[in-house]
Amino acid sequence: MKKHSYVLGTGLSHDGSACLLKDGEICVAIEKERLTKIKHDGFNDTMAINYCLEAEGITVHDLDLVVQSAIWGGDFGNGNSFFRGNRPFTDDVQVPVVTISHHLAHAYSTVGRCPYEGPFDVLIIDGSGASFDECIDIGNAFVPEREKIHGDIAHLYYEKDSYYTYSDEKLISVYKDFSPLGYYNKNYPAGLYTMDSIGGVYQGASQYCFRNHMDAGKLMGLAPYGCPGVYKDEIFFLQSGRVHVNYDWIRKLNKPAVSHEMFKADFKYYADIAYHVQKELERAVLYIIRGRMALSGSGRLCYAGGVALNAVANNLILSHTEVEKLYIQPAAGDNGISIGCAYYGWLVTLGEHRKVRENNSTCFGISYSKNVIEKVLTSFENRYNEDNLSTSIDNFFRAIESGYKPDRIGAVSVVIEIDIKDYCRYQIIIADGRLECKRGGLFTPDCIVELDALQLATIIQDPDYITILWEANRIKISDYQQLELFGTIVDIHEISKDSGINFGPQKKNILDKFVYAPDFIERSATLLAEGKVIAWFQSGSEFGPRALGRRSILADPRIAGIKDYINAEIKLREDFRPFAPAVLREDVSTYFQTDRESPYMILVDYVKDEWRSKIESIVHRNDTSRVQTVTPDWNPDFYKLLEAFKRISGISVLLNTSLNRRGMTIVETPQDALDFFYSCKLDYLVLDKFIVSK
Ligand SMILES: [Fe+2]
């Protein structure tokens, strides 16, 4: 007799993921990027699916249903077993596979997870969704200019915002807006893929400032450094309930930052653009919400889609519209598509009943047992012995200089960070056929190696990827954009083999560097109060872009300069990037203006005047913070840590940022955590109940 019902949801967009429901509850879910270590990785879903199946101890044959969604659904024309690579649904697997359209999947991610009984409304806004002919949720929804979208051009119109009502266990489409396919220009801050799209403009501005259209969060962090009044033109025309983009304003922008130096040299220019784009996004989002809420007006809004990650705009929804209750699905971007697919399968395809969630945890990763962690610790070898590092780097260049022969030639301009252990940080800059290497800081190389075209090409073998693999990926490209644009794979072992030079540093173990501490919470709180910066790894990982106390870097927010220290020495990211606070739920109104639950760090709030100078490392330039309120129900150890820190220090706020550095995905496994710990200036790693030092 079959014991459980399993529904697998899978998202095949960028930011791919898989989610497994067991009898209607998520038992495991994972974003693909956590497994491949490539930010925003997506499309083929086999790896994420296998992670879920293995975690639950089942096979694809045990599934009752698979529900999938891809942003370009037409690719399913190749069949379910093939989506940019082989998938587990081969002909001998008898599981039914259902395909749903993009905004509908976003919508069901909120229906499945939101804490309201109903009725409530659902709003989806993102850069681009499914094409008109792929949408299975149009029904009787109002579609502006519907008569234009017909027959043989229906596949050229894409979802940009969708509005639904939910009551009596039914989700009904009310309003769906479509725009024609746009075009892509990497230097142009306009709609990518879909015209007149709010998300598209924001992505375009991110591309313009940071050379990466996926850096929307960074753009939001940059915006407060800009000034009002520098730009007066409207970016969005708001008419008849719809958003249109003023492309005349966008065409005036003709100075995309083509390098980080250019961005830094003209910081104010880019900050002013970020400011204006942010303000315009807020105006457009509020306009849509006011207009759509007037169509039903339940007062309860569930919200998802990439634009829903804009924590600053989200705060205004509560203060500037009729929305009384707001639920934002924390994996609001395309990473949440698998969650929506899974709930669609359970609620619609299988016709089961919806459960309102009391304990709204968003942590669905595998929990690692004490035995597993102990095994990882005892077998871990510190492969990055500094004594050997310089030799290795030198050898790397010696190999190039000694004429290691490439088989392809290309042109590239890229910065590669090599980042090993505390003080052994290197940067390689490849530009115009010249390669520069610096030990330490950023962008002012003190060691330059001249390369000819052939030598340069040793690190440019494949234009699709750029990663230098050396001792398990310890040399990494500095950011995703460069990964995307200039990708090359160079296997240092290959170079080693061909050149006859050994690059591998010697190994040493860390057996004397960790302790099992049942009182790890008290000890961690003490370390934090002493000014230490600790990596905090507990239980199953968060699903979504924010670290919420499972894979976090924590510090005392009162320490002067701690923000700059973590940015420069641990996260290796720009100094304007803010850090968020985690605070005991019951104390939130002590430090922040609103006594509001905000468990997912997806709403900003203002820091109270009297606290700004005391906890300045978590106060952004405009006096706001992206607050995380912590409760004991699904984050018990993190809650106890905040309590313990409060007993020692008198405050119940910690600086909380994700356990990774710039360009790196958040760590997933104990091994990932150890690797990262030994490659940066973190003082301690608290790995479950083990405390690791250096
Ligand atoms: Fe989306």
XYZ file of C-alpha atoms and ligand atoms in Angstrom:
695
model
C 0.000 0.000 0.000
C 1.299 3.428 -0.963
C 2.035 5.515 2.092
C 2.483 9.011 0.777
C 1.517 11.212 -2.122
C 4.448 12.994 -3.779
C 4.159 15.973 -6.115
C 7.316 17.373 -7.651
C 7.360 20.972 -8.836
C 10.172 22.108 -11.049
C 11.144 25.515 -12.407
C 13.119 25.623 -15.646
C 13.663 29.344 -15.897
C 16.803 31.173 -14.820
C 17.084 30.721 -11.033
C 15.935 27.131 -11.459
C 14.785 24.985 -8.555
C 12.903 21.849 -7.546
C 10.353 21.382 -4.766
C 8.918 18.131 -3.417
C 5.523 18.035 -1.701
C 4.766 15.073 0.540
C 1.048 14.840 1.265
C 0.711 18.514 0.433
C 3.611 19.799 2.563
C 7.072 20.771 1.317
C 9.495 18.123 2.544
C 12.495 19.394 0.596
C 13.264 22.077 -1.992
C 16.454 23.501 -3.411
C 17.610 26.170 -5.806
C 19.872 24.863 -8.534
C 22.506 27.531 -7.898
C 23.205 26.095 -4.432
C 24.292 22.863 -6.084
C 26.163 24.103 -9.138
C 27.662 27.171 -7.394
C 26.716 29.327 -10.366
C 24.553 32.291 -9.390
C 21.059 32.311 -10.905
C 21.733 28.978 -12.565
C 18.682 27.477 -14.190
C 17.084 25.576 -17.065
C 17.955 21.867 -16.916
C 16.564 20.653 -13.584
C 18.033 17.178 -13.145
C 20.463 18.108 -10.404
C 17.854 19.900 -8.284
C 15.354 17.062 -8.762
C 17.904 14.446 -7.725
C 18.756 16.442 -4.609
C 15.073 16.367 -3.592
C 14.534 12.698 -4.402
C 17.694 11.598 -2.602
C 16.834 13.694 0.452
C 13.480 11.926 0.695
C 14.909 8.520 -0.208
C 12.616 7.975 -3.191
C 13.036 7.705 -6.949
C 11.259 9.346 -9.822
C 9.033 6.234 -9.997
C 7.580 7.104 -6.594
C 6.227 10.441 -7.790
C 2.485 10.823 -8.300
C 2.776 13.937 -10.396
C 5.304 16.349 -11.862
C 4.372 19.952 -12.601
C 6.844 22.068 -14.535
C 7.117 25.596 -15.852
C 9.723 27.298 -18.001
C 9.926 30.937 -18.902
C 10.115 30.039 -22.554
C 7.633 27.221 -22.439
C 7.951 26.515 -26.138
C 11.126 24.625 -25.398
C 8.954 21.801 -24.114
C 8.283 21.179 -27.789
C 11.307 18.901 -27.536
C 9.426 16.707 -25.076
C 9.488 16.390 -21.317
C 12.581 14.255 -21.181
C 14.624 16.965 -22.779
C 15.013 20.521 -21.634
C 18.464 21.805 -22.433
C 19.886 18.488 -21.321
C 18.605 15.069 -20.344
C 15.970 14.930 -17.625
C 14.838 12.049 -15.415
C 11.439 11.678 -17.131
C 12.321 9.044 -19.666
C 9.819 6.813 -21.425
C 9.883 4.132 -18.731
C 8.761 6.616 -16.072
C 5.003 6.527 -15.844
C 4.516 9.721 -13.857
C 2.148 12.284 -15.401
C 3.814 15.584 -16.286
C 1.783 18.801 -16.356
C 3.128 22.074 -17.776
C 1.830 25.422 -16.516
C 2.537 28.994 -17.547
C 4.861 31.371 -15.790
C 2.727 33.860 -13.849
C 0.327 31.115 -12.845
C 3.259 29.284 -11.244
C 4.312 32.464 -9.416
C 0.691 32.898 -8.281
C 0.411 29.376 -6.849
C 3.651 29.874 -4.919
C 1.743 32.481 -2.898
C -1.491 30.473 -2.723
C 0.409 27.513 -1.315
C 2.403 29.459 1.256
C 0.350 32.485 2.333
C -1.073 32.693 5.854
C -4.596 33.908 4.898
C -7.740 31.829 4.801
C -9.197 33.837 1.933
C -10.491 35.611 0.089
C -7.315 37.368 -0.977
C -5.807 38.836 -4.127
C -2.622 37.813 -5.913
C -0.382 40.134 -7.894
C 2.562 39.069 -10.045
C 5.012 41.579 -11.534
C 8.275 40.547 -13.130
C 10.513 41.267 -16.094
C 8.761 38.901 -18.432
C 6.548 35.840 -18.195
C 5.011 33.419 -20.651
C 3.818 34.352 -24.114
C 0.090 34.873 -24.681
C -0.347 31.595 -26.526
C 1.373 29.653 -23.716
C -0.763 31.095 -20.907
C -3.282 28.657 -19.485
C -4.703 31.183 -17.018
C -6.274 33.864 -19.214
C -9.871 32.703 -18.855
C -12.150 35.701 -18.633
C -9.455 38.044 -17.409
C -9.424 41.566 -18.768
C -6.534 41.800 -21.249
C -5.900 45.336 -22.515
C -5.882 45.556 -26.306
C -6.726 41.875 -26.468
C -7.871 42.282 -30.039
C -4.291 43.101 -31.059
C -2.959 39.823 -29.725
C -4.187 37.197 -32.104
C -3.289 34.097 -34.036
C 0.147 34.102 -35.515
C 1.548 36.951 -33.378
C 0.210 35.723 -30.018
C 3.569 34.142 -29.272
C 5.210 37.587 -29.467
C 3.252 39.047 -26.531
C 4.521 38.301 -23.021
C 3.014 38.544 -19.541
C 4.274 41.533 -17.564
C 1.765 41.747 -14.715
C -1.106 39.503 -13.685
C -3.789 39.916 -11.068
C -5.961 37.189 -9.564
C -8.521 36.736 -6.815
C -8.621 33.691 -4.595
C -11.735 32.534 -2.786
C -13.583 29.258 -2.196
C -10.395 27.393 -3.106
C -10.343 28.861 -6.592
C -7.850 31.203 -8.197
C -9.479 33.387 -10.849
C -7.602 35.580 -13.343
C -8.892 39.134 -13.229
C -6.436 41.221 -15.217
C -3.460 40.206 -17.322
C -1.289 42.713 -19.127
C 0.901 41.698 -22.043
C 3.551 43.540 -24.027
C 5.351 42.688 -27.206
C 8.713 41.058 -27.157
C 11.511 43.563 -26.640
C 15.098 43.270 -27.583
C 18.307 42.787 -25.733
C 21.107 45.295 -25.655
C 23.565 44.749 -22.857
C 24.512 48.418 -22.690
C 21.030 49.783 -22.816
C 18.823 50.337 -19.760
C 15.588 49.340 -21.399
C 13.240 46.394 -21.219
C 14.946 43.110 -21.720
C 12.766 40.594 -23.498
C 9.473 42.410 -22.897
C 8.647 46.023 -23.736
C 7.005 48.341 -21.207
C 7.924 46.122 -18.303
C 8.721 47.441 -14.822
C 11.015 44.545 -14.092
C 12.619 44.919 -17.505
C 13.581 48.542 -16.866
C 15.010 47.664 -13.463
C 17.026 44.827 -14.953
C 18.193 47.160 -17.704
C 19.356 49.764 -15.189
C 21.174 47.049 -13.278
C 22.923 46.087 -16.503
C 23.769 49.740 -17.187
C 25.362 50.305 -13.772
C 26.823 46.889 -12.927
C 27.140 45.074 -16.251
C 24.746 42.444 -14.925
C 20.980 42.562 -15.335
C 20.569 40.197 -12.353
C 21.993 42.715 -9.868
C 18.632 44.302 -9.064
C 19.231 44.065 -5.309
C 22.492 45.927 -5.675
C 20.722 48.687 -7.630
C 18.237 49.052 -4.761
C 21.194 49.413 -2.381
C 22.811 52.031 -4.626
C 19.665 54.159 -5.027
C 19.861 56.010 -1.666
C 23.259 57.411 -2.703
C 21.593 59.279 -5.560
C 19.939 62.679 -5.328
C 16.380 63.679 -6.081
C 15.754 66.144 -8.891
C 18.706 65.208 -11.096
C 16.344 63.499 -13.526
C 12.875 64.875 -13.994
C 11.573 62.860 -16.932
C 9.123 60.133 -16.135
C 10.440 56.672 -16.984
C 6.972 55.175 -16.806
C 3.811 56.603 -18.327
C 0.881 55.409 -16.253
C -2.331 55.399 -18.252
C -5.604 53.494 -18.140
C -4.296 51.082 -15.549
C -1.230 50.190 -17.583
C 2.488 50.911 -17.438
C 4.336 52.147 -20.516
C 8.021 52.927 -20.708
C 9.339 56.299 -21.833
C 12.036 55.056 -24.179
C 13.031 58.651 -25.033
C 14.482 59.056 -21.537
C 16.252 55.757 -21.734
C 17.830 56.617 -25.074
C 19.506 59.619 -23.453
C 21.588 57.292 -21.331
C 24.697 56.593 -23.290
C 27.371 55.867 -20.708
C 26.999 52.297 -19.499
C 29.629 51.294 -16.940
C 31.790 48.959 -18.932
C 34.081 48.296 -16.003
C 34.024 48.539 -12.246
C 36.595 51.339 -12.440
C 34.271 53.329 -14.655
C 31.435 52.787 -12.196
C 33.602 53.880 -9.284
C 34.978 56.908 -11.103
C 31.488 58.158 -11.862
C 29.724 56.807 -8.799
C 27.348 59.759 -8.408
C 26.170 59.522 -12.022
C 25.179 55.879 -11.606
C 23.740 56.459 -8.136
C 21.501 59.245 -9.487
C 20.212 56.895 -12.169
C 19.590 54.172 -9.586
C 17.737 56.711 -7.432
C 15.503 57.796 -10.291
C 14.791 54.267 -11.507
C 13.954 53.171 -7.940
C 11.550 56.096 -7.421
C 9.919 55.412 -10.755
C 9.561 51.714 -9.961
C 7.845 52.642 -6.699
C 5.447 54.987 -8.509
C 4.584 52.338 -11.094
C 4.112 49.512 -8.577
C 1.837 51.628 -6.370
C -0.171 52.672 -9.441
C -0.735 49.062 -10.478
C -1.662 47.949 -6.980
C -4.141 50.776 -6.471
C -5.742 50.092 -9.833
C -5.949 46.326 -9.464
C -7.120 46.386 -5.848
C -10.055 48.523 -6.975
C -11.191 45.548 -9.060
C -11.716 43.323 -6.022
C -10.482 44.974 -2.870
C -10.200 42.143 -0.384
C -7.531 44.179 1.431
C -5.261 41.124 1.570
C -2.615 40.957 -1.098
C -0.221 38.140 -1.954
C 2.630 39.262 -4.110
C 5.397 37.553 -6.122
C 7.480 37.927 -9.268
C 10.956 39.437 -9.361
C 9.708 42.979 -8.710
C 8.308 41.790 -5.363
C 11.904 41.464 -4.129
C 12.116 45.263 -4.020
C 11.942 45.652 -0.247
C 11.834 49.455 -0.446
C 8.797 49.534 -2.727
C 7.169 46.805 -0.623
C 7.301 49.018 2.435
C 5.350 51.705 0.544
C 2.604 49.249 -0.397
C 1.576 49.057 3.229
C 1.748 52.806 3.845
C 0.502 54.165 0.502
C -2.274 51.826 -0.699
C -5.451 50.197 0.567
C -3.589 46.956 1.216
C -4.144 45.980 4.853
C -2.316 42.674 4.869
C 0.599 41.886 2.599
C 2.203 38.500 2.074
C 5.264 38.392 -0.145
C 6.414 34.941 -1.092
C 10.083 35.114 -0.051
C 11.315 33.246 -3.129
C 9.491 35.825 -5.219
C 11.806 35.567 -8.221
C 11.869 32.657 -10.611
C 13.441 30.508 -7.904
C 9.897 30.228 -6.479
C 8.427 28.795 -9.682
C 8.966 25.193 -8.514
C 7.042 25.902 -5.304
C 4.125 27.255 -7.320
C 4.229 24.276 -9.670
C 4.151 21.841 -6.762
C 1.158 23.545 -5.132
C -0.651 23.812 -8.458
C -0.251 20.043 -8.783
C -1.557 19.367 -5.290
C -4.437 21.840 -5.313
C -5.568 21.900 -8.939
C -4.450 18.710 -10.717
C -5.020 16.443 -7.711
C -7.891 18.570 -6.375
C -6.681 18.479 -2.780
C -7.506 21.095 -0.155
C -5.402 24.048 0.780
C -3.855 24.275 4.233
C -3.171 27.645 5.775
C 0.356 27.718 7.076
C 0.961 28.579 10.729
C 4.631 27.804 10.828
C 5.801 29.589 7.734
C 9.344 28.416 7.510
C 11.113 29.045 4.249
C 14.008 26.680 4.933
C 13.685 23.510 2.872
C 17.257 22.260 2.429
C 18.710 19.031 3.803
C 19.699 19.017 7.474
C 23.121 17.478 8.024
C 23.485 15.132 10.991
C 26.168 15.353 13.658
C 27.824 12.259 12.172
C 27.955 13.705 8.688
C 29.401 17.006 9.914
C 31.946 15.260 12.120
C 33.031 13.157 9.179
C 33.447 16.235 6.999
C 35.447 17.955 9.725
C 37.734 15.040 10.418
C 38.400 14.408 6.760
C 38.768 18.050 5.846
C 42.204 18.985 4.783
C 43.267 22.520 4.477
C 44.337 22.555 0.903
C 45.254 26.175 0.906
C 48.421 26.265 2.860
C 49.764 29.751 2.471
C 53.374 28.521 2.331
C 52.621 26.924 -0.978
C 50.312 29.517 -2.349
C 52.804 31.988 -3.727
C 54.683 29.183 -5.346
C 51.481 27.977 -6.925
C 50.563 31.375 -8.274
C 54.068 31.879 -9.530
C 53.943 28.493 -11.158
C 50.718 29.384 -12.833
C 52.319 32.337 -14.529
C 55.481 30.459 -15.191
C 53.442 27.924 -17.116
C 51.923 30.662 -19.218
C 55.261 32.345 -19.728
C 56.955 29.099 -20.581
C 54.694 28.813 -23.573
C 51.847 26.592 -22.527
C 50.055 26.239 -25.843
C 46.391 27.078 -26.133
C 44.213 25.782 -28.888
C 41.925 28.768 -29.269
C 42.390 32.486 -29.376
C 39.940 35.131 -28.266
C 39.744 38.680 -26.969
C 38.533 39.431 -23.501
C 38.597 42.070 -20.829
C 37.920 40.643 -17.440
C 38.937 40.708 -13.815
C 39.469 37.447 -12.050
C 39.763 37.280 -8.310
C 41.864 34.631 -6.783
C 40.988 34.461 -3.235
C 42.730 32.075 -0.967
C 42.987 32.326 2.748
C 43.249 35.540 4.685
C 45.961 37.573 3.153
C 46.425 35.652 0.000
C 44.004 37.488 -2.205
C 44.983 37.957 -5.772
C 43.366 39.665 -8.612
C 44.097 38.967 -12.204
C 43.024 41.522 -14.731
C 43.029 40.554 -18.327
C 42.592 43.417 -20.710
C 43.728 44.026 -24.231
C 46.008 41.076 -24.263
C 47.719 42.000 -21.025
C 47.380 40.110 -17.824
C 47.979 41.758 -14.482
C 48.106 40.124 -11.113
C 47.916 41.734 -7.720
C 48.180 40.303 -4.258
C 45.759 42.091 -1.933
C 43.429 44.970 -2.832
C 41.401 45.854 -5.842
C 42.192 47.118 -9.314
C 45.652 48.535 -8.805
C 47.900 45.727 -9.906
C 51.473 45.669 -8.682
C 52.521 42.701 -10.721
C 52.016 42.636 -14.442
C 52.598 39.789 -16.781
C 52.611 40.603 -20.450
C 50.916 38.013 -22.573
C 50.772 37.516 -26.264
C 47.598 36.351 -27.920
C 48.492 32.721 -27.579
C 49.291 33.038 -23.892
C 46.104 34.951 -23.272
C 44.158 32.238 -24.943
C 45.275 29.744 -22.327
C 42.579 31.199 -20.184
C 40.061 31.603 -22.943
C 39.114 28.263 -24.280
C 35.378 28.424 -24.441
C 33.473 31.690 -24.848
C 30.524 30.347 -22.870
C 32.172 30.087 -19.490
C 35.058 31.478 -17.565
C 36.125 29.720 -14.470
C 39.555 28.783 -13.450
C 39.374 25.505 -11.691
C 42.095 24.960 -9.233
C 41.862 22.746 -6.235
C 38.105 22.407 -6.228
C 37.155 25.787 -7.617
C 39.225 27.827 -5.241
C 39.959 30.337 -7.917
C 36.785 32.026 -8.896
C 35.589 34.611 -11.274
C 34.693 37.828 -9.524
C 31.094 38.087 -10.508
C 28.288 36.448 -12.342
C 28.179 38.961 -15.145
C 31.724 38.193 -16.092
C 30.944 34.527 -15.814
C 28.090 35.026 -18.196
C 29.814 37.217 -20.729
C 33.310 35.927 -20.841
C 32.991 32.390 -19.733
C 35.914 30.116 -20.190
C 36.885 26.979 -18.448
C 40.493 26.494 -17.713
C 41.360 23.441 -15.749
C 44.548 24.183 -13.907
C 45.214 20.472 -13.730
C 45.221 20.410 -17.497
C 47.751 23.200 -17.569
C 49.665 21.410 -14.885
C 49.666 18.204 -16.896
C 50.679 19.903 -20.123
C 53.310 22.143 -18.626
C 54.710 19.581 -16.217
C 54.467 22.016 -13.319
C 52.762 21.003 -10.104
C 50.287 23.632 -8.861
C 48.827 21.858 -5.881
C 49.606 23.308 -2.469
C 50.345 20.864 0.302
C 47.646 19.616 2.576
C 47.245 19.799 6.290
C 44.383 18.727 8.482
C 42.432 20.778 10.985
C 41.806 18.114 13.609
C 42.947 20.385 16.399
C 40.813 23.314 15.286
C 37.259 22.300 16.171
C 35.298 21.425 19.262
C 31.864 19.920 19.831
C 30.032 22.368 22.098
C 26.541 21.565 23.397
C 26.548 25.146 24.734
C 27.346 26.512 21.257
C 24.654 29.182 21.501
C 26.057 30.801 24.657
C 29.588 30.508 23.336
C 28.621 32.035 20.000
C 26.864 34.938 21.700
C 29.973 35.554 23.797
C 32.210 35.510 20.715
C 29.916 37.966 18.958
C 29.905 40.284 21.964
C 33.716 40.112 21.935
C 33.647 41.499 18.408
C 34.238 38.307 16.485
C 32.662 37.759 13.070
C 31.202 34.272 12.857
C 29.778 32.035 10.187
C 26.563 30.455 11.438
C 25.514 27.197 9.759
C 22.461 25.449 11.186
C 19.991 22.873 9.937
C 18.447 22.995 6.436
C 19.237 25.955 4.191
C 16.933 28.829 3.336
C 15.109 28.741 0.025
C 15.397 32.208 -1.494
C 17.923 34.993 -1.791
C 18.206 35.924 1.900
C 20.138 34.228 4.674
C 17.746 34.020 7.611
C 19.891 32.378 10.242
C 20.729 29.039 8.662
C 23.612 30.077 6.381
C 24.596 33.473 7.807
C 27.557 35.659 8.661
C 26.851 37.371 11.976
C 28.425 40.254 13.836
C 27.738 42.753 16.607
C 26.158 45.748 14.806
C 27.530 48.194 17.388
C 31.147 47.730 16.368
C 32.487 50.785 14.571
C 33.673 49.943 11.072
C 32.349 46.382 11.088
C 30.302 46.988 7.928
C 33.348 48.152 5.969
C 35.434 45.323 7.382
C 32.965 42.615 6.331
C 32.421 44.212 2.918
C 36.126 44.575 2.204
C 37.648 41.549 3.886
C 34.991 38.849 3.880
C 32.318 39.615 1.303
C 34.770 41.369 -1.055
C 32.036 43.639 -2.285
C 31.458 47.328 -2.820
C 31.446 49.613 0.202
C 27.977 51.005 -0.552
C 26.305 47.640 -0.007
C 24.245 47.659 3.209
C 23.793 44.895 5.762
C 20.520 43.825 7.269
C 19.619 43.312 10.921
C 18.054 40.261 12.552
C 16.062 41.172 15.654
C 13.899 39.367 18.199
C 10.297 39.743 17.007
C 9.133 41.081 20.358
C 11.822 43.783 20.366
C 11.440 45.087 16.829
C 9.653 48.273 17.882
C 12.502 49.119 20.250
C 14.828 49.748 17.312
C 12.568 50.279 14.297
C 9.603 52.510 13.640
C 7.069 49.842 12.797
C 6.078 47.040 15.135
C 5.756 44.707 12.213
C 6.533 41.068 11.574
C 9.070 40.766 8.749
C 10.485 37.234 8.861
C 11.921 37.157 5.337
C 13.950 40.403 5.127
C 11.726 41.575 2.322
C 10.449 44.840 3.847
C 12.460 47.854 4.894
C 11.736 49.968 7.950
C 13.212 53.127 9.434
C 15.630 52.870 12.331
C 14.572 54.952 15.315
C 16.564 58.161 15.798
C 17.976 57.144 19.155
C 19.413 53.897 17.770
C 20.916 55.055 14.479
C 24.358 55.900 15.781
C 24.426 52.893 18.132
C 23.828 50.196 15.503
C 25.047 52.097 12.470
C 26.472 49.095 10.636
C 22.944 47.931 9.806
C 21.547 51.378 8.976
C 21.528 52.219 5.276
C 22.238 55.677 3.955
C 18.556 56.659 4.009
C 18.158 55.517 7.645
C 16.371 52.307 6.685
C 17.086 48.644 7.295
C 15.803 45.511 5.605
C 14.587 43.985 8.830
C 14.350 40.299 9.722
C 12.178 39.580 12.745
C 13.039 36.267 14.382
C 10.597 33.979 16.173
C 11.278 30.656 17.894
C 8.830 28.580 15.844
C 10.966 27.866 12.774
C 14.248 29.437 13.781
C 14.717 28.229 17.369
C 18.518 28.258 17.557
C 18.824 31.641 15.905
C 16.162 32.986 18.264
C 18.064 31.615 21.267
C 21.278 33.145 19.949
C 19.634 36.576 19.784
C 18.298 36.060 23.317
C 21.754 35.051 24.562
C 23.359 38.011 22.810
C 20.803 40.292 24.430
C 21.645 38.896 27.893
C 25.321 39.631 27.346
C 25.226 42.865 25.365
C 21.874 44.427 26.217
C 20.707 44.546 22.602
C 18.774 41.990 20.582
C 19.989 42.916 17.107
C 22.680 41.174 15.052
C 24.117 42.060 11.697
C 23.032 39.168 9.467
C 24.328 38.640 5.960
C 24.541 35.617 3.719
C 27.355 33.093 4.074
C 29.123 33.806 0.798
C 31.097 36.494 -0.923
C 30.491 38.585 -3.995
C 29.844 36.459 -7.037
C 29.495 33.280 -4.962
C 26.306 31.389 -4.182
C 25.293 30.957 -0.544
C 26.973 27.878 0.911
C 24.861 24.748 1.047
C 26.889 21.903 2.564
C 29.237 21.646 5.582
C 32.087 21.178 3.105
C 31.102 24.426 1.313
C 31.075 26.199 4.673
C 34.537 24.946 5.600
C 35.937 25.855 2.206
C 34.595 29.378 2.523
C 35.657 29.732 6.156
C 39.255 28.922 5.287
C 39.300 31.320 2.367
C 38.395 34.522 4.197
C 38.806 36.460 7.412
C 35.910 34.967 9.325
C 36.938 34.369 12.929
C 34.794 31.317 13.751
C 32.538 28.861 12.014
C 29.648 27.477 14.049
C 28.721 24.327 12.171
C 25.702 22.880 13.905
C 27.104 22.403 17.433
C 30.733 22.332 16.311
C 32.776 25.499 16.719
C 35.652 25.731 14.263
C 38.528 28.174 14.682
C 41.627 28.882 12.644
Fe 9.126 35.485 -13.262
